[in-house]
Amino acid sequence: MVPSPADDDSADTPAHPRATDGSVATLSEEELYAIVRVATEDAVLGALGTLMLVGIGIVLAAWGAALLLSATPLPAAIGVVLVLFGAYLALSSLRMIPPVREWV
């Protein structure tokens, strides 16, 4: 006779995950649903926030490029700042360069 997985304490299955203290962790269906819901909501909001910041960075860089094409020096200087800030915002949102909080 083959023992069932419920009889085997050493079984580490998705239905009976092993906790860090060696006991079998039991989550109710409601607890598991709440954990998955919060994780999914966090992932969706993170993706939308990243897209929004990249979009804002692109718009700022485009405005800065338009100001760079002006003939007067003050709008051109503002354009340089906008292009640099827009590029930084988009690239740091995509984690291609480190954010400022990691520089300090």
C-alpha atoms as one frame of an Amber mdcrd trajectory, in Angstrom:
protein
   0.000   0.000   0.000   1.297   3.452  -0.963   1.085   6.086   1.790  -0.796
   9.265   0.988   1.088  12.583   0.856  -0.889  13.728   3.913   0.699  10.918
   5.969   4.227  11.877   4.908   5.613  14.806   6.943   8.611  15.144   4.647
   6.490  15.871   1.572   7.083  19.371   0.230   4.263  19.759  -2.255   2.389
  22.863  -3.400  -0.574  21.752  -1.275   1.675  21.400   1.792   4.578  23.881
   1.533   7.298  23.635   4.121   7.612  26.544   6.547  10.991  27.849   7.701
  10.722  26.181  11.102  10.198  22.727   9.590   6.444  22.537  10.133   3.967
  22.394   7.303   2.562  25.840   6.582  -1.176  25.838   6.141  -2.921  28.735
   4.518  -6.637  28.907   4.171  -8.099  29.635   0.783  -9.062  33.148   1.917
  -5.526  33.917   3.117  -4.011  32.666  -0.118  -6.488  34.728  -2.146  -5.629
  37.862  -0.156  -1.889  37.331  -0.676  -2.256  36.754  -4.424  -4.610  39.731
  -4.780  -2.219  42.128  -3.028   0.752  40.841  -5.046  -1.147  41.213  -8.326
  -2.336  44.711  -7.433   1.233  45.728  -6.554   2.553  44.367  -9.849  -0.094
  46.133 -11.942   0.376  49.456 -10.150   4.141  49.150 -10.494   3.865  48.559
 -14.236   1.442  51.460 -14.733   3.625  53.766 -12.643   6.680  52.854 -14.691
   4.840  53.519 -17.953   3.577  56.848 -16.634   7.043  58.004 -15.530   8.601
  56.959 -18.839   5.868  58.878 -20.695   6.435  62.001 -18.608  10.184  61.722
 -19.218   9.663  61.473 -22.975   7.347  64.515 -22.996   9.826  66.575 -20.953
  12.678  65.577 -23.254  10.595  66.501 -26.309   9.732  69.923 -24.849  13.390
  70.443 -24.023  14.415  69.522 -27.561  11.899  72.015 -28.941  13.326  74.725
 -26.684  16.857  73.823 -27.787  15.935  74.760 -31.335  15.063  78.313 -30.312
  17.589  81.009 -31.148  17.690  82.719 -27.766  20.065  81.475 -25.040  17.686
  81.344 -22.028  15.103  78.970 -23.567  17.964  76.863 -24.948  19.453  76.538
 -21.450  16.043  75.540 -20.064  15.775  73.058 -22.947  19.053  71.416 -21.972
  17.818  70.997 -18.390  14.497  69.546 -19.577  16.180  67.094 -21.955  18.572
  65.898 -19.254  15.853  65.592 -16.598  13.449  63.847 -18.989  16.115  61.371
 -20.048  17.079  60.737 -16.423  13.442  60.224 -15.387  12.757  57.737 -18.176
  16.011  55.805 -17.742  15.803  55.601 -13.952  12.182  54.451 -14.181  13.307
  51.608 -16.430  16.173  50.901 -13.978  18.806  51.425 -16.637  20.590  53.927
 -14.378  20.435  54.074 -10.559  17.991  56.497  -8.919  19.266  59.459  -6.923
  18.522  57.771  -3.571  21.257  55.227  -4.357  23.835  57.943  -5.077  23.700
  59.407  -1.571
